[in-house]
Coordinates of C-alpha atoms in Angstrom, one line a residue:
X1019 CA 25.4 2.9 28.2
X1020 CA 23.4 1.6 31.0
X1021 CA 19.5 2.3 30.9
X1022 CA 19.8 4.0 33.7
X1023 CA 22.3 5.9 33.4
X1024 CA 20.8 6.7 29.6
X1025 CA 17.3 7.6 31.4
X1026 CA 19.0 10.0 33.9
X1027 CA 20.8 11.9 30.5
X1028 CA 17.5 11.8 28.5
X1029 CA 15.7 13.5 31.4
X1030 CA 18.7 16.5 30.9
X1031 CA 18.4 16.9 27.2
X1032 CA 14.5 17.2 28.0
X1033 CA 15.0 19.2 31.1
X1034 CA 16.9 21.6 28.9
X1035 CA 14.7 21.5 25.9
X1036 CA 12.0 23.0 27.8
X1037 CA 14.1 25.6 29.2
X1038 CA 15.2 26.8 26.1
X1039 CA 19.2 26.0 27.1
X1040 CA 21.7 23.8 25.5
X1041 CA 21.2 20.2 26.2
X1042 CA 23.9 18.0 27.5
X1043 CA 23.1 15.9 23.8
X1044 CA 21.4 16.3 21.0
X1045 CA 18.2 15.0 21.0
X1046 CA 17.3 12.3 17.7
X1047 CA 15.9 13.9 15.2
X1048 CA 12.7 12.5 15.3
X1049 CA 12.4 12.8 19.4
X1050 CA 13.7 16.9 18.8
X1051 CA 10.7 17.4 15.9
X1052 CA 8.2 15.6 18.2
X1053 CA 9.1 17.5 21.3
X1054 CA 8.4 21.2 19.0
X1055 CA 4.9 19.9 17.9
X1056 CA 4.5 19.2 21.9
X1057 CA 5.3 22.7 22.6
X1058 CA 3.5 24.6 19.6
X1059 CA 0.6 22.2 20.5
X1060 CA 0.8 23.0 24.4
X1061 CA 1.4 19.5 25.8
X1062 CA 1.7 19.7 28.8
X1063 CA 5.4 18.3 29.8
X1064 CA 4.1 17.2 33.8
X1065 CA 0.3 16.9 33.3
X1066 CA -0.6 13.3 32.6
X1067 CA -3.5 14.3 30.2
X1068 CA -5.9 11.4 29.1
X1069 CA -9.0 11.7 26.8
X1070 CA -12.2 9.2 26.6
X1071 CA -12.0 6.5 26.5
X1072 CA -14.5 4.5 24.7
X1073 CA -16.5 1.9 25.9
X1074 CA -17.2 -1.3 25.0
X1075 CA -19.4 -1.1 22.2
X1076 CA -17.9 1.9 20.5
X1077 CA -14.2 -0.3 20.5
X1078 CA -15.8 -3.5 19.4
X1079 CA -17.6 -1.6 16.4
X1080 CA -14.0 -0.2 16.0
X1081 CA -12.3 -3.8 15.6
X1082 CA -15.1 -4.8 13.4
X1083 CA -14.4 -2.6 10.8
X1084 CA -10.6 -2.6 10.8
X1085 CA -8.9 -4.3 8.4
X1086 CA -5.9 -4.9 11.3
X1087 CA -7.6 -8.1 13.1
X1088 CA -7.4 -9.6 9.7
X1089 CA -3.5 -9.4 10.8
X1090 CA -4.2 -10.1 14.4
X1091 CA -2.6 -13.9 14.0
X1092 CA 0.7 -12.6 12.2
X1093 CA 1.1 -10.2 15.4
X1094 CA 0.1 -12.6 18.0
X1095 CA 2.5 -15.5 16.1
X1096 CA 5.7 -12.7 15.8
X1097 CA 5.8 -10.8 18.8
X1098 CA 3.3 -13.2 22.0
X1099 CA 5.6 -15.6 22.7
X1100 CA 9.3 -13.7 23.4
X1101 CA 6.7 -10.8 25.7
X1102 CA 6.6 -12.7 28.9
X1103 CA 9.9 -13.2 29.1
X1104 CA 10.9 -9.7 28.3
X1105 CA 8.1 -8.4 30.4
X1106 CA 6.5 -6.4 27.6
X1107 CA 2.8 -6.4 26.3
X1108 CA 1.5 -5.8 22.5
X1109 CA -1.0 -3.2 21.8
X1110 CA -2.6 -3.0 18.1
X1111 CA -3.8 0.9 17.7
X1112 CA -5.7 1.6 14.8
X1113 CA -5.0 5.0 12.6
X1114 CA -6.8 7.7 15.4
X1115 CA -4.5 5.9 18.1
X1116 CA -7.1 4.3 19.5
X1117 CA -5.9 0.9 21.6
X1118 CA -8.2 -1.8 19.9
X1119 CA -6.0 -4.8 21.1
X1120 CA -3.6 -5.4 24.0
X1121 CA -1.7 -8.6 25.0
X1122 CA 1.5 -9.8 27.3
X1123 CA 2.7 -10.1 30.5
X1124 CA -0.1 -10.0 33.0
X1125 CA 2.0 -7.6 35.8
X1126 CA 2.9 -5.0 32.9
X1127 CA -0.8 -4.7 31.8
X1128 CA -2.2 -4.0 35.4
X1129 CA 1.0 -1.4 35.5
X1130 CA -0.4 -0.5 31.9
X1131 CA -4.1 0.1 33.3
X1132 CA -3.0 2.1 36.2
X1133 CA -0.9 4.6 33.3
X1134 CA -4.1 4.6 31.0
X1135 CA -2.6 2.4 28.3
X1136 CA -5.6 -0.4 27.8
X1137 CA -7.9 -0.9 25.8
X1138 CA -10.3 2.1 24.3
X1139 CA -7.5 4.4 25.4
X1140 CA -6.3 7.6 22.9
X1141 CA -2.3 7.5 22.5
X1142 CA -2.4 10.4 19.6
X1143 CA 0.8 12.1 20.2
X1144 CA -1.1 15.4 20.2
X1145 CA -3.5 13.8 23.6
X1146 CA -0.5 12.4 25.7
X1147 CA 2.8 13.3 24.2
X1148 CA 5.7 11.7 22.3
X1149 CA 5.3 8.2 22.6
X1150 CA 5.1 4.5 20.6
X1151 CA 1.5 4.8 18.7
X1152 CA 0.9 8.0 18.4
X1153 CA 4.6 9.3 17.2
X1154 CA 4.7 6.8 14.9
X1155 CA 1.4 7.8 13.4
X1156 CA 2.3 11.3 12.8
X1157 CA 5.8 10.0 11.0
X1158 CA 4.6 7.1 9.5
X1159 CA 7.8 5.7 10.0
X1160 CA 8.8 2.9 13.1
X1161 CA 9.7 4.7 16.4
X1162 CA 11.8 3.7 19.9
X1163 CA 10.4 6.0 22.6
X1164 CA 12.9 5.2 25.5
X1165 CA 12.5 6.8 29.5
X1166 CA 12.8 10.9 29.1
X1167 CA 12.3 10.7 25.1
X1168 CA 8.5 10.3 26.1
X1169 CA 7.5 14.1 26.6
X1170 CA 4.7 14.3 29.5
X1171 CA 7.0 13.3 32.8
X1172 CA 4.5 10.2 33.4
X1173 CA 5.7 8.2 31.0
X1174 CA 9.5 8.4 31.9
X1175 CA 9.8 4.9 33.2
X1176 CA 8.6 3.4 30.3
X1177 CA 9.9 2.2 26.8
X1178 CA 8.3 1.7 23.7
X1179 CA 8.6 0.8 19.5
X1180 CA 5.6 1.2 17.7
X1181 CA 5.3 0.6 14.1
X1182 CA 2.9 1.3 11.5
X1183 CA 0.8 -0.8 9.8
X1184 CA -0.1 0.0 5.7
X1185 CA -3.4 -1.6 3.8
X1186 CA -1.3 -2.4 0.3
X1187 CA -4.4 -2.5 -1.3
X1188 CA -4.6 1.8 -1.5
X1189 CA -1.6 2.5 1.1
X1190 CA -3.7 3.7 3.6
X1191 CA -2.2 4.0 7.0
X1192 CA -4.5 1.7 9.3
X1193 CA -2.5 1.8 12.2
X1194 CA 0.4 1.2 14.5
X1195 CA 1.4 -2.4 16.3
X1196 CA 3.6 -1.3 19.8
X1197 CA 5.3 -3.4 22.2
X1198 CA 6.0 -1.6 25.2
X1199 CA 7.5 -2.5 28.9
X1200 CA 9.5 -1.3 31.7
X1201 CA 12.3 0.8 31.4
X1202 CA 14.8 -2.1 32.8
X1203 CA 13.7 -4.2 29.9
X1204 CA 14.5 -1.8 26.8
X1205 CA 16.5 -3.9 24.6
X1206 CA 18.4 -2.1 21.1
X1207 CA 16.9 -4.5 18.6
X1208 CA 13.2 -4.3 19.5
X1209 CA 12.0 -2.3 16.9
X1210 CA 14.0 -3.6 14.2
X1211 CA 11.7 -6.9 16.0
X1212 CA 8.4 -5.0 15.8
X1213 CA 9.3 -3.7 12.6
X1214 CA 9.9 -7.1 10.9
X1215 CA 6.2 -7.4 12.4
X1216 CA 4.4 -5.1 11.0
X1217 CA 6.2 -5.8 7.1
X1218 CA 5.0 -9.6 7.8
X1219 CA 1.7 -8.6 9.2
X1220 CA 1.4 -6.8 5.3
X1221 CA 2.8 -9.2 3.4
X1222 CA -0.3 -11.0 4.5
X1223 CA -2.8 -8.4 3.6
X1224 CA -1.3 -8.1 0.6
X1225 CA -1.5 -12.1 -0.4
X1226 CA -5.5 -11.5 0.3
X1227 CA -5.4 -8.8 -1.8
X1228 CA -3.8 -11.2 -4.2
X1229 CA -6.3 -13.8 -3.8
X1230 CA -9.2 -11.7 -4.4
X1231 CA -7.9 -10.0 -7.7
X1232 CA -7.1 -13.4 -8.8
X1233 CA -11.0 -14.5 -7.7
X1234 CA -12.5 -11.5 -9.7
X1235 CA -9.9 -12.1 -12.4
X1236 CA -12.0 -16.0 -12.9
X1237 CA -15.3 -14.1 -12.8
X1238 CA -14.2 -11.6 -15.1
X1239 CA -12.0 -13.3 -17.8
X1240 CA -14.5 -15.3 -19.6
X1241 CA -17.4 -12.1 -19.8
X1242 CA -14.6 -9.8 -21.0
X1243 CA -13.5 -11.7 -23.5
X1244 CA -16.8 -11.7 -25.4
X1245 CA -16.9 -7.5 -25.0
X1246 CA -16.1 -5.6 -27.7
X1247 CA -14.5 -2.6 -27.6
X1248 CA -12.3 -1.6 -24.3
X1249 CA -13.3 -2.6 -21.0
X1250 CA -11.5 -3.6 -17.3
X1251 CA -12.0 -4.8 -14.1
X1252 CA -11.3 -3.3 -11.2
X1253 CA -11.1 -4.6 -7.4
X1254 CA -13.1 -1.3 -5.2
X1255 CA -9.2 -0.2 -4.8
X1256 CA -8.9 0.3 -8.7
X1257 CA -6.0 -2.4 -9.1
X1258 CA -6.8 -4.4 -12.4
X1259 CA -8.2 -7.7 -12.2
X1260 CA -8.8 -8.3 -16.6
X1261 CA -8.3 -6.3 -19.4
X1262 CA -9.4 -6.1 -22.8
X1263 CA -8.4 -4.0 -25.8
X1264 CA -5.5 -1.9 -23.8
X1265 CA -2.3 -2.3 -22.4
X1266 CA -2.7 -3.3 -18.5
X1267 CA -1.3 -1.2 -15.9
X1268 CA -1.1 -2.2 -12.4
X1269 CA -4.2 0.5 -11.0
X1270 CA -5.9 3.7 -11.7
X1271 CA -7.7 5.7 -9.1
X1272 CA -11.2 5.5 -9.1
X1273 CA -13.0 8.6 -8.3
X1274 CA -14.6 9.0 -4.1
X1275 CA -17.9 9.1 -5.6
X1276 CA -17.8 5.2 -7.7
X1277 CA -20.8 3.3 -8.5
X1278 CA -23.2 2.4 -11.3
X1279 CA -23.6 4.3 -14.3
X1280 CA -21.8 6.8 -16.5
X1281 CA -18.4 7.5 -14.8
X1282 CA -15.0 10.0 -15.9
X1283 CA -12.3 8.0 -14.7
X1284 CA -8.5 9.1 -14.3
X1285 CA -6.8 7.2 -17.3
X1286 CA -9.5 5.8 -18.7
X1287 CA -12.4 8.8 -19.7
X1288 CA -15.7 8.1 -20.0
X1289 CA -16.8 4.4 -18.4
X1290 CA -19.7 2.6 -18.0
X1291 CA -19.3 1.8 -14.7
X1292 CA -21.3 -2.4 -14.0
X1293 CA -20.6 -4.2 -10.5
X1294 CA -18.6 -8.0 -10.5
X1295 CA -18.9 -9.9 -7.4
X1296 CA -15.6 -8.3 -5.3
X1297 CA -15.4 -5.3 -8.2
X1298 CA -16.5 -3.8 -11.0
X1299 CA -16.9 -3.1 -14.6
X1300 CA -16.1 -0.8 -16.5
X1301 CA -16.6 -0.7 -20.2
X1302 CA -14.3 2.5 -21.9
X1303 CA -16.1 5.1 -24.6
X1304 CA -15.0 4.6 -28.0
X1305 CA -13.7 8.6 -27.9
X1306 CA -11.8 9.8 -24.7
X1307 CA -12.8 11.8 -22.8
X1308 CA -10.3 15.2 -22.3
X1309 CA -9.4 15.4 -18.9
X1310 CA -9.2 19.5 -19.4
X1311 CA -7.5 20.0 -16.3
X1312 CA -8.2 23.2 -14.9
X1313 CA -7.1 23.5 -11.5
X1314 CA -5.7 21.8 -8.4
X1315 CA -6.3 22.3 -5.1
X1316 CA -2.8 20.1 -2.9
X1317 CA -4.5 20.0 0.6
X1318 CA -2.1 19.6 3.2
X1319 CA -3.8 20.9 6.2
X1320 CA -4.4 17.3 7.8
X1321 CA -1.2 15.6 9.3
X1322 CA -1.2 12.1 7.9
X1323 CA -4.3 12.6 5.2
X1324 CA -2.7 14.2 2.5
X1325 CA -4.6 14.6 -0.7
X1326 CA -4.5 16.1 -3.8
X1327 CA -7.7 16.7 -6.1
X1328 CA -7.8 17.8 -10.0
X1329 CA -10.7 19.4 -11.5
X1330 CA -11.5 19.3 -15.0
X1331 CA -14.1 19.6 -18.4
X1332 CA -15.1 16.3 -16.8
X1333 CA -15.5 16.6 -13.3
X1334 CA -13.4 16.0 -10.3
X1335 CA -11.6 13.5 -8.4
X1336 CA -9.4 13.1 -5.5
X1337 CA -6.1 11.0 -4.9
X1338 CA -4.8 10.8 -1.3
X1339 CA -1.2 11.0 -1.0
X1340 CA 2.0 9.4 0.2
X1341 CA 4.5 10.5 2.7
X1342 CA 6.9 11.4 -0.5
X1343 CA 4.3 12.5 -3.2
X1344 CA 2.9 15.1 -0.8
X1345 CA 6.2 16.2 -0.1
X1346 CA 7.3 16.2 -3.6
X1347 CA 3.6 18.1 -4.4
X1348 CA 4.6 20.7 -1.6
X1349 CA 7.6 21.4 -3.4
X1350 CA 6.6 22.2 -6.9
X1351 CA 3.6 24.0 -5.3
X1352 CA 6.3 26.3 -3.8
X1353 CA 8.1 26.2 -7.3
X1354 CA 6.1 27.6 -10.1
X1355 CA 9.0 28.1 -12.9
X1356 CA 9.9 24.3 -11.9
X1357 CA 12.7 22.7 -10.5
X1358 CA 15.0 20.2 -11.8
X1359 CA 15.3 16.8 -10.3
X1360 CA 19.3 17.9 -8.7
X1361 CA 17.4 20.9 -7.0
X1362 CA 14.5 18.5 -6.0
X1363 CA 17.0 16.2 -4.5
X1364 CA 19.1 19.2 -2.4
X1365 CA 15.5 20.1 -1.2
X1366 CA 14.0 17.0 -0.3
X1367 CA 17.3 15.0 0.9
X1368 CA 19.7 17.6 1.1
X1369 CA 21.4 15.7 -1.6
X1370 CA 21.7 17.0 -4.8
X1371 CA 23.1 13.6 -6.7
X1372 CA 19.9 11.2 -5.3
X1373 CA 17.8 12.1 -9.0
X1374 CA 17.9 8.3 -9.5
X1375 CA 15.4 8.9 -6.8
X1376 CA 13.4 11.9 -7.1
X1377 CA 12.8 10.8 -11.0
X1378 CA 11.4 7.3 -9.8
X1379 CA 9.2 8.9 -8.1
X1380 CA 7.8 11.5 -10.0
X1381 CA 7.6 8.8 -12.9
X1382 CA 4.9 7.2 -10.3
X1383 CA 3.2 10.6 -9.2
X1384 CA 2.8 11.4 -13.1
X1385 CA 1.3 7.9 -14.1
X1386 CA -2.0 9.4 -11.7
X1387 CA -1.9 13.7 -12.8
X1388 CA -1.1 12.6 -16.3
X1389 CA -1.4 16.5 -17.8
X1390 CA -1.2 18.1 -14.9
X1391 CA 2.4 18.2 -14.4
X1392 CA 5.2 18.7 -16.9
X1393 CA 8.9 18.1 -16.9
X1394 CA 12.1 19.5 -17.8
X1395 CA 11.7 20.9 -15.3
X1396 CA 9.7 19.5 -13.0
X1397 CA 6.3 22.1 -12.6
X1398 CA 2.3 22.1 -12.5
X1399 CA 2.0 22.6 -16.3
X1400 CA 1.1 26.3 -16.8
X1401 CA -2.7 26.4 -17.5
X1402 CA -3.3 24.7 -14.0
X1403 CA -4.3 26.4 -11.2
X1404 CA -2.4 25.3 -8.0
X1405 CA -3.8 25.6 -5.1
X1406 CA -2.1 24.8 -1.3
X1407 CA -4.0 24.4 1.8
X1408 CA -0.8 24.2 4.9
X1409 CA -2.2 23.3 8.1
X1410 CA -3.1 26.6 10.7
X1411 CA -0.4 26.1 12.8
X1412 CA 2.9 25.5 10.7
X1413 CA 4.7 23.2 12.8
X1414 CA 2.0 21.0 11.5
X1415 CA 3.3 20.6 7.6
X1416 CA 4.4 17.2 7.0
X1417 CA 5.4 16.7 10.4
X1418 CA 6.5 13.0 8.8
X1419 CA 9.2 14.9 7.1
X1420 CA 12.6 15.3 7.2
X1421 CA 13.7 16.9 4.1
X1422 CA 14.7 20.7 4.8
X1423 CA 13.2 22.5 2.7
X1424 CA 9.7 21.5 4.5
X1425 CA 11.1 21.9 7.9
X1426 CA 12.8 25.4 6.1
X1427 CA 9.2 25.9 5.5
X1428 CA 8.2 25.1 9.4
X1429 CA 10.4 27.5 10.7
X1430 CA 9.4 30.1 8.1
X1431 CA 12.2 30.2 7.2
X1432 CA 13.7 30.8 3.2
X1433 CA 17.1 29.7 3.3
X1434 CA 18.8 26.9 5.1
X1435 CA 18.7 26.7 8.6
X1436 CA 20.1 23.6 11.2
X1437 CA 17.3 22.0 13.7
X1438 CA 19.1 22.3 16.9

């Protein structure tokens, strides 16, 4: 099917979806989910809404603090050489959907200006509808949006492919790299190309992180060798550079309010914290403080920013959750009596045989939530109070998720159901 014929078909699919009629073909699942969010959020399908542009000073400030600037050379090297010939432009947006950098073919840049696709613009999905920047931020997965798959009709002459970029140091979503162009320039390999370049950029950040850990290790190792007892040297994100007196691990979760002094650290207990160049020295108390966990708050109210907060006798600490771990903890919070690996696999993947993946993921979760989660079956500990905070709009629950149980929860259904 050529691009024009595909565009005509998609316009019919979109029109049917808006009217509540049976479409001539089913939209792709990620597009159908995005359209549902747009309709629930009141985005107008035929009105080109735009939010306030960032000023030059505001844009420069965001550029300065963004880790994305560290990987711009990788993005440019991987994408720019082909953009002129392909009649595309490259856009790099932060985690709020604000466009911070934009480069490519001059004539396409001018077309993008007329669309409001300019540096400083807000391309959050809730503002401008389904698009390669905003939808990739919500789903946290690469996404290609072609013609009338864009929810807002003024974007139908465009095609775009966006891939999220994460910081390997803490898993935080840094933003999206997107390649966009006129409808006729669409190529099915564009998404794979953009995704590959995004992974190369993440690899560059990972290399830089390992180099910084090595520098911290050079400073900390001689110091730790002279210390009695147990101690670790960690970077600001909790990655361990050196250790003495205990079995090494890759990382420990640090409390949000972390600094010099006496601090309770999950997995380690009471620690005396001292600054080091590029990190912290943690001297672990001889008698480990019991966690005494009494309460857990699972906050899923904000799309793309999910946290679990643990309260106990020694205070509280929070951990940001990956999309997969947010799904798993939601399922367990909804199941006080617990679930087997097969039951969780069926609820998460629609396939009860995928137990190996479930066990591996929950093993990672339990490393950070020791004393909170138990197994056989998997569940929150009986003496722990669990509070689940959902989004005000049920449609905003884990919007990236395609898990059957999550989809049913969005629709307020307790049984199985089929999403049109």
